[in-house]
CSV table of C-alpha atoms in Angstrom, one decimal:
chain,number,residue,atom,x,y,z
A,24,MET,CA,3.0,1.3,12.3
A,25,THR,CA,5.4,-1.1,11.6
A,26,ALA,CA,3.9,-4.5,12.2
A,27,LEU,CA,0.8,-3.4,10.2
A,28,ARG,CA,2.7,-2.4,7.5
A,29,ARG,CA,4.7,-5.9,7.4
A,30,TYR,CA,1.4,-7.7,7.7
A,31,LEU,CA,-0.5,-5.6,4.9
A,32,GLU,CA,2.5,-6.2,2.8
A,33,GLU,CA,2.5,-10.3,3.2
A,34,ASN,CA,-1.5,-10.3,2.6
A,35,LEU,CA,-1.3,-7.7,-0.4
A,36,ALA,CA,0.8,-10.3,-2.5
A,37,LEU,CA,-1.0,-13.3,-1.0
A,38,ILE,CA,-4.4,-11.9,-2.4
A,39,LEU,CA,-3.3,-10.2,-5.6
A,40,ARG,CA,-1.3,-13.2,-6.8
A,41,GLY,CA,-3.8,-15.9,-5.5
A,42,HIS,CA,-6.2,-13.7,-7.3
A,43,ALA,CA,-4.5,-13.6,-10.5
A,44,LEU,CA,-3.5,-17.4,-10.6
A,45,ARG,CA,-7.0,-18.3,-9.8
A,46,VAL,CA,-8.1,-16.5,-13.1
A,47,SER,CA,-5.3,-16.9,-15.5
A,48,GLY,CA,-6.3,-19.5,-18.3
A,49,ILE,CA,-10.0,-18.3,-18.1
A,50,PRO,CA,-10.8,-17.9,-21.6
A,51,LEU,CA,-12.6,-14.9,-23.4
A,52,PRO,CA,-16.1,-15.0,-23.2
A,53,ALA,CA,-17.5,-16.4,-26.5
A,54,GLY,CA,-18.2,-13.7,-29.2
A,55,THR,CA,-16.1,-11.1,-27.6
A,56,THR,CA,-13.9,-10.7,-30.3
A,57,ALA,CA,-16.7,-10.6,-32.9
A,58,GLU,CA,-18.4,-7.7,-30.7
A,59,ALA,CA,-15.2,-6.0,-30.4
A,60,TYR,CA,-14.9,-5.9,-34.2
A,61,GLU,CA,-18.5,-4.8,-34.7
A,62,SER,CA,-17.9,-1.7,-32.4
A,63,CYS,CA,-14.6,-0.8,-34.2
A,64,LEU,CA,-16.7,-0.9,-37.5
A,65,MET,CA,-19.2,1.5,-36.1
A,66,ALA,CA,-16.4,3.4,-34.9
A,67,LEU,CA,-14.9,3.6,-38.4
A,68,ARG,CA,-18.0,4.2,-40.0
A,69,PRO,CA,-18.1,7.7,-41.7
A,70,ARG,CA,-20.8,10.1,-40.2
A,71,ASP,CA,-23.5,10.7,-42.3
A,72,ARG,CA,-24.5,14.1,-40.8
A,73,TRP,CA,-23.2,17.4,-42.2
A,74,PRO,CA,-20.5,18.7,-42.0
A,75,GLU,CA,-18.9,15.3,-40.6
A,76,ASN,CA,-19.7,13.8,-43.9
A,77,THR,CA,-17.8,16.4,-46.0
A,78,ARG,CA,-14.2,16.1,-47.3
A,79,VAL,CA,-13.3,19.6,-46.1
A,80,TYR,CA,-14.0,18.1,-42.5
A,81,ALA,CA,-12.5,14.9,-42.8
A,82,ALA,CA,-9.3,16.8,-44.4
A,83,LEU,CA,-9.0,19.2,-41.4
A,84,ARG,CA,-9.8,16.2,-38.8
A,85,SER,CA,-6.7,14.5,-40.4
A,86,SER,CA,-4.5,17.4,-40.5
A,87,LEU,CA,-5.3,18.2,-37.1
A,88,ALA,CA,-4.4,14.9,-35.8
A,89,GLU,CA,-0.7,15.1,-37.9
A,90,ASN,CA,-0.1,18.5,-37.1
A,91,PRO,CA,-2.6,21.0,-34.8
A,92,LEU,CA,-0.6,24.0,-34.8
A,93,ALA,CA,0.0,24.1,-39.0
A,94,ALA,CA,-3.9,23.1,-39.5
A,95,LEU,CA,-5.2,25.9,-36.9
A,96,THR,CA,-2.8,28.2,-38.7
A,97,ALA,CA,-4.1,27.4,-41.9
A,98,LEU,CA,-7.7,27.8,-40.8
A,99,GLY,CA,-7.0,31.2,-39.5
A,100,VAL,CA,-5.5,32.6,-42.6
A,101,ALA,CA,-8.2,30.8,-44.8
A,102,ALA,CA,-10.8,32.6,-42.3
A,103,ALA,CA,-9.1,35.9,-42.7
A,104,THR,CA,-9.0,35.8,-46.3
A,105,GLY,CA,-12.6,34.7,-46.5
A,106,LEU,CA,-13.6,37.7,-44.5
A,107,TYR,CA,-11.7,40.1,-46.4
A,108,LEU,CA,-12.9,39.1,-49.9
A,109,GLY,CA,-16.5,38.7,-48.5
A,110,LEU,CA,-16.8,41.9,-46.3
A,111,GLY,CA,-14.2,44.2,-47.5
A,112,ARG,CA,-11.1,45.7,-45.7
A,113,ALA,CA,-13.4,47.4,-43.1
A,114,ALA,CA,-14.4,43.8,-41.9
A,115,VAL,CA,-10.9,43.0,-41.3
A,116,SER,CA,-9.8,46.6,-39.6
A,117,TRP,CA,-12.9,45.8,-37.7
A,118,LEU,CA,-11.7,41.9,-36.5
A,119,GLY,CA,-8.2,43.5,-36.3
A,120,ALA,CA,-9.5,46.0,-33.7
A,121,LEU,CA,-11.3,43.5,-31.5
A,122,LEU,CA,-8.3,41.2,-31.4
A,123,GLY,CA,-6.6,44.3,-30.2
A,124,GLY,CA,-4.3,45.4,-32.9
A,125,PRO,CA,-4.3,49.0,-34.4
A,126,VAL,CA,-7.4,50.3,-36.0
S,20,MET,CA,2.4,-8.8,-22.5
S,21,THR,CA,5.4,-9.6,-24.9
S,22,ASP,CA,7.1,-7.0,-27.4
S,23,SER,CA,5.8,-7.3,-30.9
S,24,ASP,CA,7.6,-6.1,-34.1
S,25,PRO,CA,7.4,-2.3,-33.7
S,26,GLY,CA,7.7,-2.0,-37.5
S,27,ALA,CA,4.5,-4.3,-37.8
S,28,ASP,CA,2.9,-2.4,-34.6
S,29,VAL,CA,3.4,1.2,-36.5
S,30,ARG,CA,1.9,-0.1,-39.8
S,31,LEU,CA,-1.1,-1.7,-38.0
S,32,ALA,CA,-2.0,1.3,-36.5
S,33,GLN,CA,-1.5,3.5,-39.4
S,34,ALA,CA,-3.8,1.5,-41.2
S,35,VAL,CA,-6.3,1.4,-38.5
S,36,ALA,CA,-5.9,5.4,-38.1
S,37,ALA,CA,-7.0,5.3,-41.9
S,38,GLY,CA,-9.9,3.1,-41.5
S,39,ASP,CA,-9.0,0.1,-42.8
S,40,PRO,CA,-11.6,-2.5,-41.4
S,41,GLU,CA,-9.2,-5.6,-41.8
S,42,ALA,CA,-6.4,-3.6,-39.7
S,43,ALA,CA,-9.5,-3.3,-37.2
S,44,ARG,CA,-9.9,-7.1,-37.6
S,45,ASP,CA,-6.4,-7.4,-36.9
S,46,LEU,CA,-6.3,-5.6,-34.0
S,47,CYS,CA,-8.9,-7.5,-32.6
S,48,GLU,CA,-7.7,-10.9,-33.1
S,49,LEU,CA,-4.1,-10.4,-32.4
S,50,HIS,CA,-4.4,-8.0,-29.2
S,51,LEU,CA,-7.7,-8.5,-27.8
S,52,PRO,CA,-7.1,-11.9,-26.0
S,53,ARG,CA,-3.9,-10.7,-24.4
S,54,LEU,CA,-5.5,-7.5,-23.4
S,55,TYR,CA,-8.4,-9.5,-21.6
S,56,ALA,CA,-5.9,-11.6,-20.0
S,57,TYR,CA,-4.1,-8.5,-18.5
S,58,ILE,CA,-7.2,-6.6,-17.4
S,59,LEU,CA,-8.4,-10.1,-16.0
S,60,GLY,CA,-5.2,-10.9,-14.0
S,61,ARG,CA,-4.7,-7.2,-12.8
S,62,SER,CA,-8.4,-5.5,-12.2
S,63,GLY,CA,-10.2,-8.2,-10.1
S,64,LEU,CA,-12.9,-7.6,-12.4
S,65,ASP,CA,-14.9,-10.8,-13.3
S,66,PRO,CA,-14.5,-12.4,-17.2
S,67,ASP,CA,-17.7,-10.4,-18.4
S,68,ALA,CA,-16.6,-7.3,-16.9
S,69,SER,CA,-13.0,-7.6,-17.9
S,70,ALA,CA,-14.1,-8.6,-21.5
S,71,GLU,CA,-16.0,-5.4,-21.9
S,72,VAL,CA,-13.3,-3.3,-20.5
S,73,ALA,CA,-11.0,-4.9,-23.1
S,74,GLN,CA,-13.7,-3.9,-26.1
S,75,GLU,CA,-14.2,-0.4,-24.7
S,76,THR,CA,-10.1,-0.4,-24.9
S,77,ILE,CA,-9.8,-1.7,-28.4
S,78,VAL,CA,-12.4,0.8,-29.3
S,79,ALA,CA,-10.5,3.6,-27.6
S,80,ALA,CA,-7.6,2.8,-29.3
S,81,LEU,CA,-8.8,2.6,-32.6
S,82,ARG,CA,-10.0,6.3,-32.1
S,83,SER,CA,-6.6,7.4,-31.1
S,84,ALA,CA,-4.6,5.2,-33.5
S,85,GLN,CA,-3.0,8.3,-35.1
S,86,HIS,CA,-1.1,9.0,-31.8
S,87,PHE,CA,0.5,5.6,-31.7
S,88,ARG,CA,4.2,6.9,-32.7
S,89,GLY,CA,6.3,3.1,-32.0
S,90,GLN,CA,7.7,4.5,-28.9
S,91,SER,CA,6.3,1.3,-27.0
S,92,SER,CA,4.9,-1.8,-28.5
S,93,LEU,CA,1.4,-2.0,-29.1
S,94,ASP,CA,0.4,-4.1,-26.5
S,95,THR,CA,2.2,-1.6,-24.0
S,96,TRP,CA,0.1,1.4,-25.4
S,97,LEU,CA,-2.9,-0.9,-25.2
S,98,CYS,CA,-2.4,-1.5,-21.5
S,99,ALA,CA,-1.9,2.0,-20.7
S,100,ILE,CA,-5.4,2.6,-22.3
S,101,ALA,CA,-6.9,-0.3,-20.5
S,102,ARG,CA,-5.7,0.9,-16.8
S,103,ARG,CA,-7.8,4.1,-17.5
S,104,LYS,CA,-10.7,2.0,-18.6
S,105,VAL,CA,-10.5,0.0,-15.7
S,106,ALA,CA,-10.4,3.1,-13.5
S,107,ASP,CA,-13.3,4.4,-15.1
S,108,HIS,CA,-15.2,1.3,-14.7
S,109,TYR,CA,-14.4,1.5,-10.9
S,110,ARG,CA,-15.3,5.1,-10.8
S,111,ARG,CA,-18.8,4.0,-12.1
S,112,GLU,CA,-19.0,1.2,-9.9
S,113,SER,CA,-18.4,3.2,-6.9
S,114,ARG,CA,-21.7,4.7,-7.3
S,115,ARG,CA,-23.2,1.6,-6.2
S,116,PRO,CA,-23.4,0.5,-2.7
S,117,LEU,CA,-20.6,-2.1,-1.9
S,118,SER,CA,-21.8,-5.5,-0.5
S,119,LEU,CA,-19.3,-7.5,1.7
S,120,ASP,CA,-20.4,-10.8,3.4
S,121,ARG,CA,-19.3,-11.0,6.8
S,122,LEU,CA,-16.4,-13.7,6.8
S,123,THR,CA,-14.5,-11.2,4.4
S,124,LEU,CA,-15.3,-8.1,6.6
S,125,GLU,CA,-13.7,-10.2,9.4
S,126,GLY,CA,-10.9,-11.6,7.4
S,127,LEU,CA,-10.1,-8.0,6.1
S,128,ALA,CA,-10.1,-6.7,9.9
S,129,LEU,CA,-7.4,-9.1,10.6
S,130,LEU,CA,-5.3,-7.3,8.5
S,131,ASP,CA,-4.7,-5.1,11.3
S,132,THR,CA,-3.4,-7.2,13.8
S,133,ARG,CA,-2.3,-10.7,12.3
S,134,PRO,CA,-1.3,-12.5,9.5
S,135,LEU,CA,-4.8,-13.0,7.0
S,136,PRO,CA,-5.8,-16.6,7.1
S,137,GLU,CA,-4.6,-18.1,4.1
S,138,GLU,CA,-8.5,-19.6,3.6
S,139,THR,CA,-9.7,-15.6,3.6
S,140,ALA,CA,-6.7,-14.1,1.7
S,141,LEU,CA,-7.5,-16.7,-1.4
S,142,ARG,CA,-11.4,-15.9,-1.3
S,143,GLU,CA,-12.6,-14.2,-4.4
S,144,GLU,CA,-14.4,-11.7,-2.3
S,145,THR,CA,-11.1,-10.6,-0.5
S,146,ALA,CA,-9.6,-9.8,-3.8
S,147,ALA,CA,-12.3,-8.4,-5.0
S,148,THR,CA,-12.6,-5.7,-2.1
S,149,VAL,CA,-8.9,-5.3,-2.3
S,150,HIS,CA,-8.8,-4.8,-6.1
S,151,ARG,CA,-11.7,-2.1,-5.5
S,152,ALA,CA,-9.6,-0.2,-3.2
S,153,LEU,CA,-6.7,-0.3,-5.2
S,154,TRP,CA,-8.5,1.0,-8.4
S,155,ARG,CA,-9.6,4.1,-6.4
S,156,LEU,CA,-6.0,5.1,-5.5
S,157,PRO,CA,-4.3,7.5,-7.7
S,158,ALA,CA,-2.8,5.8,-10.8
S,159,ASP,CA,0.9,6.4,-9.7
S,160,GLN,CA,0.5,4.8,-6.3
S,161,ARG,CA,-1.8,1.8,-7.8
S,162,GLU,CA,0.8,1.2,-10.3
S,163,ALA,CA,3.8,1.2,-8.0
S,164,ALA,CA,1.6,-1.2,-5.5
S,165,LEU,CA,0.6,-3.5,-8.3
S,166,ARG,CA,4.4,-3.8,-9.7
S,167,LYS,CA,5.5,-4.8,-6.2
S,168,TYR,CA,3.1,-7.0,-4.9
S,169,LEU,CA,1.3,-8.5,-8.0
S,170,ASP,CA,4.3,-8.7,-10.3
S,171,GLY,CA,7.3,-8.9,-7.5
S,172,ARG,CA,9.2,-6.4,-8.9
S,173,SER,CA,12.0,-4.5,-6.5
S,174,VAL,CA,11.6,-0.8,-5.8
S,175,ALA,CA,14.7,-0.4,-8.0
S,176,GLU,CA,13.1,-2.0,-11.1
S,177,ILE,CA,9.5,-0.2,-10.5
S,178,ALA,CA,11.5,2.9,-10.0
S,179,VAL,CA,13.0,2.7,-14.0
S,180,GLU,CA,9.6,1.6,-15.2
S,181,LEU,CA,7.8,4.4,-13.7
S,182,GLY,CA,10.7,6.9,-14.3
S,183,ARG,CA,10.8,7.8,-10.5
S,184,SER,CA,13.8,8.0,-8.0
S,185,GLU,CA,13.9,5.1,-5.8
S,186,LYS,CA,12.8,7.2,-3.3
S,187,ALA,CA,9.9,8.5,-4.7
S,188,VAL,CA,8.8,5.1,-5.3
S,189,GLU,CA,9.1,4.1,-1.4
S,190,SER,CA,6.7,6.9,-1.1
S,191,LEU,CA,4.2,6.0,-3.3
S,192,LEU,CA,4.0,2.7,-1.8
S,193,SER,CA,3.8,4.0,1.5
S,194,ARG,CA,1.0,6.4,0.5
S,195,ALA,CA,-0.6,3.5,-1.3
S,196,ARG,CA,-0.6,1.4,1.6
S,197,GLU,CA,-2.1,4.1,3.7
S,198,GLY,CA,-4.5,4.7,1.1
S,199,LEU,CA,-5.7,1.1,1.0
S,200,ARG,CA,-5.7,1.0,4.9
S,201,LYS,CA,-8.3,4.3,4.8
S,202,LYS,CA,-10.5,3.2,1.9
S,203,LEU,CA,-11.1,-0.5,3.7
S,204,ALA,CA,-11.5,1.7,7.1
S,205,ALA,CA,-14.4,3.8,5.4
S,206,TRP,CA,-16.0,0.4,4.3
S,207,GLY,CA,-16.0,-0.8,7.8
S,208,VAL,CA,-12.9,-2.8,7.4
S,209,GLY,CA,-10.0,-2.8,10.0
S,210,ALA,CA,-9.0,-2.7,13.6
S,211,GLY,CA,-12.3,-1.6,15.5
S,212,ALA,CA,-14.5,-1.4,12.6
S,213,HIS,CA,-18.0,-3.3,13.2
S,214,PRO,CA,-18.6,-5.7,10.2
S,215,ARG,CA,-21.8,-4.3,8.3
S,216,PRO,CA,-24.2,-7.4,7.6
S,217,SER,CA,-24.5,-7.8,3.8
S,218,PRO,CA,-28.0,-8.3,2.5
S,219,GLU,CA,-26.6,-10.9,0.0
S,220,GLY,CA,-23.3,-13.2,-0.4
S,221,CYS,CA,-23.2,-16.4,1.5
S,222,PRO,CA,-19.7,-17.9,2.7
S,223,GLY,CA,-18.2,-20.4,0.6
S,224,GLU,CA,-20.4,-19.7,-2.8
S,225,ARG,CA,-19.1,-21.7,-5.3
S,226,ARG,CA,-17.9,-20.4,-8.9
S,227,ASP,CA,-17.8,-22.4,-12.4
S,228,GLU,CA,-14.7,-23.3,-14.3
S,229,ARG,CA,-15.2,-20.0,-16.0
S,230,GLY,CA,-14.9,-17.9,-12.5
S,231,HIS,CA,-18.8,-17.2,-12.5
S,232,ARG,CA,-20.8,-17.3,-9.4
S,233,ALA,CA,-22.3,-20.8,-9.9
């Protein structure tokens, strides 16, 4: 095993460095930078499907990226408030019971 | 990859995250060539595949630019993404059957018993096979092996770069060598293996100055 290890070590360096030397200086294929830029523009393009094209979605996505916990907490509070205002106290109680809180 | 101004890197990443097309152009023009050279020298992929992976890396970086905090240089961060993309590429490639010509198989079989003839060690096919096996290893073993054998780093230096103890790095290198041996053996390479006839590939096939098969 020691002999194998030694020979493998010697040959690995030879193989890997030989390859690296052979390919150093090979230029970037023509058009690669332009293609990459086009791909970037596609990725940056605002989506035109609902709800991804809404400002609320963009704001939420940005908030989630910066501070996920705060964003999710705010979303939870907003959802609970909307539920209360829309469906009344009974709906909030029902939700509380569902989540394991006091009825 | 050289370190760039950390402030400039963070500003560029923030501009990219904000969706500035000019920042995206700067990202491509400033970083793509070096990223490509890094991938080409380290991954064993041919120039076209390396360029493809470099493009995928740039787009992935653009999508996650808001996570770049400047704790490393932008180049270092891009290289980390590139390593994952190269591994993904090899995972996709692994579904295709491996084709090794006879001389490469015989040459690699010698690894078990005697020093590799330089001619065989320097053949492009040998490098491609070893890279393919390397990039199938777990990331930590692969990085330890590349830093030791390609970059010529000492175990102590690798330990600092990977944030591990020297003993842990020795273990990684040992497992990497064993993993390489097993993968090559599974492909029919190694002591006692019978070289499989290859449906394609002639010894001594030529390449043009761009590294493509002529």
